[in-house]
Short mmCIF file of C-alpha atoms in Angstrom, two decimals:
data_model
loop_
_atom_site.label_atom_id
_atom_site.label_comp_id
_atom_site.label_asym_id
_atom_site.label_seq_id
_atom_site.Cartn_x
_atom_site.Cartn_y
_atom_site.Cartn_z
CA GLY Y 1 0.07 -0.03 -0.03
CA ILE Y 2 0.95 3.60 -0.20
CA GLN Y 3 2.88 5.39 2.55
CA VAL Y 4 1.88 8.76 3.98
CA GLU Y 5 4.29 10.85 5.77
CA GLN Y 6 3.38 13.82 7.86
CA SER Y 7 5.72 16.41 9.26
CA PRO Y 8 6.53 17.60 11.74
CA PRO Y 9 5.12 14.82 14.06
CA ASP Y 10 4.90 17.35 16.94
CA LEU Y 11 4.55 21.07 16.93
CA ILE Y 12 4.30 23.45 20.03
CA LEU Y 13 3.37 26.97 19.36
CA GLN Y 14 2.39 30.14 21.15
CA GLU Y 15 -1.19 31.44 20.61
CA GLY Y 16 -1.18 33.70 17.54
CA ALA Y 17 1.55 32.00 15.80
CA ASN Y 18 1.24 30.61 12.13
CA SER Y 19 2.18 27.08 11.12
CA THR Y 20 2.64 24.86 8.09
CA LEU Y 21 1.88 21.25 8.09
CA ARG Y 22 3.11 18.88 5.40
CA CYS Y 23 1.86 15.57 3.88
CA ASN Y 24 3.88 13.57 1.42
CA PHE Y 25 2.41 10.51 -0.43
CA SER Y 26 4.57 7.60 -1.85
CA ASP Y 27 2.16 7.21 -4.84
CA SER Y 28 -0.69 9.12 -6.22
CA VAL Y 29 -3.87 9.27 -4.42
CA ASN Y 30 -7.58 10.35 -5.06
CA ASN Y 31 -9.76 12.36 -2.82
CA LEU Y 32 -7.15 13.89 -0.58
CA GLN Y 33 -8.58 15.25 2.64
CA TRP Y 34 -7.31 16.88 5.83
CA PHE Y 35 -8.89 16.24 9.12
CA HIS Y 36 -8.52 17.56 12.67
CA GLN Y 37 -8.94 15.15 15.66
CA ASN Y 38 -9.92 16.91 18.89
CA PRO Y 39 -8.82 15.61 22.29
CA TRP Y 40 -12.25 13.68 22.47
CA GLY Y 41 -11.42 11.68 19.39
CA GLN Y 42 -13.79 13.29 17.05
CA LEU Y 43 -12.40 13.73 13.48
CA ILE Y 44 -13.48 16.74 11.67
CA ASN Y 45 -13.15 17.23 8.05
CA LEU Y 46 -11.27 20.39 7.31
CA PHE Y 47 -10.74 20.19 3.64
CA TYR Y 48 -11.51 18.02 0.58
CA ILE Y 49 -8.64 18.99 -1.64
CA PRO Y 50 -7.58 16.67 -4.39
CA SER Y 51 -5.74 19.58 -6.15
CA GLY Y 52 -5.39 23.30 -5.92
CA THR Y 53 -5.75 25.72 -3.07
CA LYS Y 54 -8.72 26.30 -0.68
CA GLN Y 55 -9.32 28.65 2.13
CA ASN Y 56 -11.65 28.52 5.15
CA GLY Y 57 -11.09 31.29 7.62
CA ARG Y 58 -7.82 30.92 9.36
CA LEU Y 59 -7.02 27.65 7.47
CA SER Y 60 -6.03 27.00 4.00
CA ALA Y 61 -4.73 24.06 2.13
CA THR Y 62 -2.74 23.45 -1.00
CA THR Y 63 -2.35 20.04 -2.85
CA VAL Y 64 0.25 19.54 -5.72
CA ALA Y 65 -1.03 16.27 -6.93
CA THR Y 66 1.64 15.86 -9.53
CA GLU Y 67 4.39 16.04 -6.90
CA ARG Y 68 2.38 14.04 -4.32
CA TYR Y 69 2.21 16.46 -1.33
CA SER Y 70 -0.19 18.77 0.30
CA LEU Y 71 0.11 21.49 2.73
CA LEU Y 72 -2.09 22.76 5.54
CA TYR Y 73 -1.63 26.35 6.81
CA ILE Y 74 -3.01 27.65 10.05
CA SER Y 75 -2.66 31.21 10.74
CA SER Y 76 -3.17 33.15 14.09
CA SER Y 77 -3.44 30.01 16.01
CA GLN Y 78 -5.91 29.54 18.87
CA THR Y 79 -5.86 27.09 21.77
CA THR Y 80 -8.90 25.43 20.13
CA ASP Y 81 -6.66 24.41 17.24
CA SER Y 82 -4.81 21.96 19.49
CA GLY Y 83 -5.22 18.29 18.54
CA VAL Y 84 -3.95 15.94 15.91
CA TYR Y 85 -4.10 16.83 12.21
CA PHE Y 86 -4.31 13.96 9.65
CA CYS Y 87 -4.19 13.88 5.89
CA ALA Y 88 -5.63 10.91 3.93
CA GLY Y 89 -6.32 9.81 0.53
CA ASP Y 90 -7.69 6.98 -1.57
CA PRO Y 91 -4.92 4.89 -3.27
CA ASN Y 92 -5.30 4.65 -6.95
CA PHE Y 93 -4.96 0.89 -6.95
CA GLY Y 94 -6.26 -1.75 -4.55
CA ASN Y 95 -9.25 -2.14 -2.32
CA GLU Y 96 -8.42 0.45 0.32
CA LYS Y 97 -10.30 3.60 1.05
CA LEU Y 98 -8.72 6.41 2.99
CA THR Y 99 -5.01 5.66 3.85
CA PHE Y 100 -4.02 8.08 6.73
CA GLY Y 101 -0.84 9.62 7.74
CA THR Y 102 0.64 9.27 11.16
CA GLY Y 103 -0.66 12.80 11.99
CA THR Y 104 0.87 16.12 13.37
CA ARG Y 105 0.24 16.67 17.04
CA LEU Y 106 -0.43 20.45 17.48
CA THR Y 107 -0.23 22.03 20.80
CA ILE Y 108 -1.17 25.72 21.18
CA ILE Y 109 0.00 27.39 24.45
CA PRO Y 110 -2.00 30.38 25.73
CA LYS Q 1 -28.73 17.89 9.27
CA ALA Q 2 -27.78 15.63 12.21
CA GLY Q 3 -24.20 14.27 11.85
CA VAL Q 4 -23.02 10.72 11.84
CA THR Q 5 -24.05 8.84 15.16
CA GLN Q 6 -22.44 5.75 16.57
CA THR Q 7 -23.65 3.50 19.39
CA PRO Q 8 -22.60 2.65 21.87
CA ARG Q 9 -20.04 5.20 22.63
CA TYR Q 10 -18.11 2.98 25.03
CA LEU Q 11 -17.94 -0.72 25.39
CA ILE Q 12 -16.10 -3.17 27.61
CA LYS Q 13 -15.89 -6.87 26.76
CA THR Q 14 -13.78 -9.83 27.62
CA ARG Q 15 -11.64 -11.95 25.35
CA GLY Q 16 -13.56 -14.48 23.32
CA GLN Q 17 -16.84 -12.43 23.22
CA GLN Q 18 -18.37 -10.86 20.22
CA VAL Q 19 -19.44 -7.31 19.72
CA THR Q 20 -21.74 -5.28 17.37
CA LEU Q 21 -21.32 -1.53 16.68
CA SER Q 22 -23.68 0.56 14.99
CA CYS Q 23 -23.46 3.60 12.69
CA SER Q 24 -26.15 6.00 11.38
CA PRO Q 25 -24.99 8.02 8.51
CA ILE Q 26 -25.89 11.62 7.64
CA SER Q 27 -29.33 11.68 6.04
CA GLY Q 28 -28.97 11.07 2.26
CA HIS Q 29 -25.56 9.53 2.50
CA ARG Q 30 -25.18 6.18 1.02
CA SER Q 31 -21.60 5.26 1.58
CA VAL Q 32 -20.44 4.11 4.98
CA SER Q 33 -16.83 3.21 5.84
CA TRP Q 34 -15.29 1.95 9.09
CA TYR Q 35 -11.98 2.66 10.44
CA GLN Q 36 -10.01 1.34 13.55
CA GLN Q 37 -7.74 3.66 15.42
CA THR Q 38 -5.03 2.32 17.78
CA PRO Q 39 -1.99 4.00 19.29
CA GLY Q 40 0.33 1.41 17.58
CA GLN Q 41 -1.14 1.15 14.13
CA GLY Q 42 -3.01 4.62 13.66
CA LEU Q 43 -6.09 4.85 11.61
CA GLN Q 44 -6.67 1.95 9.41
CA PHE Q 45 -9.53 1.17 6.85
CA LEU Q 46 -11.85 -1.77 7.70
CA PHE Q 47 -14.45 -1.76 5.06
CA GLU Q 48 -16.76 0.32 2.94
CA TYR Q 49 -20.44 -0.24 2.13
CA PHE Q 50 -22.56 1.39 -0.53
CA SER Q 51 -26.10 0.56 -1.23
CA GLU Q 52 -26.02 -2.47 1.00
CA THR Q 53 -22.96 -3.88 -0.86
CA GLN Q 54 -19.34 -4.16 0.43
CA ARG Q 55 -17.27 -2.31 -2.10
CA ASN Q 56 -13.81 -2.20 -0.46
CA LYS Q 57 -12.30 -4.11 2.39
CA GLY Q 58 -9.03 -3.51 4.35
CA ASN Q 59 -6.52 -5.96 5.51
CA PHE Q 60 -8.25 -7.33 8.70
CA PRO Q 61 -8.97 -10.94 9.58
CA GLY Q 62 -12.38 -12.46 8.91
CA ARG Q 63 -13.48 -11.94 12.49
CA PHE Q 64 -14.29 -8.46 11.40
CA SER Q 65 -17.41 -8.20 9.36
CA GLY Q 66 -20.10 -5.70 8.56
CA ARG Q 67 -23.30 -5.01 6.79
CA GLN Q 68 -25.46 -2.18 5.59
CA PHE Q 69 -29.22 -1.89 5.67
CA SER Q 70 -31.58 -0.54 3.11
CA ASN Q 71 -31.81 2.76 5.08
CA SER Q 72 -27.93 3.00 4.86
CA ARG Q 73 -27.37 2.31 8.50
CA SER Q 74 -24.47 0.15 9.10
CA GLU Q 75 -23.15 -2.43 11.64
CA MET Q 76 -19.88 -4.03 12.12
CA ASN Q 77 -19.28 -7.15 14.12
CA VAL Q 78 -16.07 -8.48 15.78
CA SER Q 79 -16.20 -12.19 16.91
CA THR Q 80 -13.87 -13.92 19.18
CA LEU Q 81 -12.41 -10.75 20.54
CA GLU Q 82 -8.62 -10.37 21.22
CA LEU Q 83 -6.88 -8.00 23.55
CA GLY Q 84 -5.53 -6.18 20.47
CA ASP Q 85 -9.01 -5.36 19.20
CA SER Q 86 -9.15 -2.63 21.87
CA ALA Q 87 -9.38 0.53 19.85
CA LEU Q 88 -11.54 3.51 18.82
CA TYR Q 89 -13.82 2.43 15.98
CA LEU Q 90 -14.83 5.19 13.66
CA CYS Q 91 -17.54 5.31 11.19
CA ALA Q 92 -17.64 7.84 8.14
CA SER Q 93 -20.35 8.55 5.71
CA SER Q 94 -20.37 10.26 2.43
CA PHE Q 95 -22.91 11.04 -0.30
CA LEU Q 96 -21.02 8.96 -2.82
CA THR Q 97 -17.96 6.97 -2.57
CA ASP Q 98 -15.61 9.57 -3.82
CA HIS Q 99 -16.70 12.54 -1.69
CA THR Q 100 -15.84 14.11 1.58
CA GLN Q 101 -15.94 11.82 4.62
CA TYR Q 102 -17.79 12.79 7.63
CA PHE Q 103 -16.89 10.91 10.77
CA GLY Q 104 -18.99 9.93 13.91
CA PRO Q 105 -17.70 10.42 17.41
CA GLY Q 106 -16.63 6.70 17.56
CA THR Q 107 -17.08 3.71 19.71
CA ARG Q 108 -14.17 3.08 22.22
CA LEU Q 109 -14.01 -0.67 22.69
CA THR Q 110 -12.01 -2.12 25.56
CA VAL Q 111 -11.18 -5.84 25.67
CA LEU Q 112 -10.16 -7.33 28.95
#
């Protein structure tokens, strides 16, 4: 199966700081998505972004499908942004659905 | 619209027992997928159902099974529970199979 690498694995920032999270895929994927998992385990879909750039408030994402990577930008971080961020995509081949990365754990300090 | 709901939210079982978890998708969504999340293996795909048919299956033993009903609600069953089955089981729904996935709050299963 495909490998999904996320970096950095951990990130600790002061409230108000900006951050960039990266996701690299070992092979092409379809339906690339970004998720935020809160401390209670709930996975919230942030972006469905197979290619191009999207913005939603303080968050934006860019996917360069030809180079098999995606970036998530968080600006003016708030404590509620803390949690684990996952990227995931459907492999082009095989019977798997979303293959998830190992996640980036973000901690925002007041 | 109401979100994806999963029941029960917490479950404690002993080795050798079986368990059934339930998932109700967002109204109008016909695709339901199941995932297992553990600290060691992360988030792993179990299976996907669309219009009562299993479309895709992950790399899990046959003890893990599922089904989908005509109203799109889905259940997954784990038989002969093992300690390693302790995990957060997440269900996700989407309108079609290639669309944004919306996750439920999960069922946390503990096997003693």
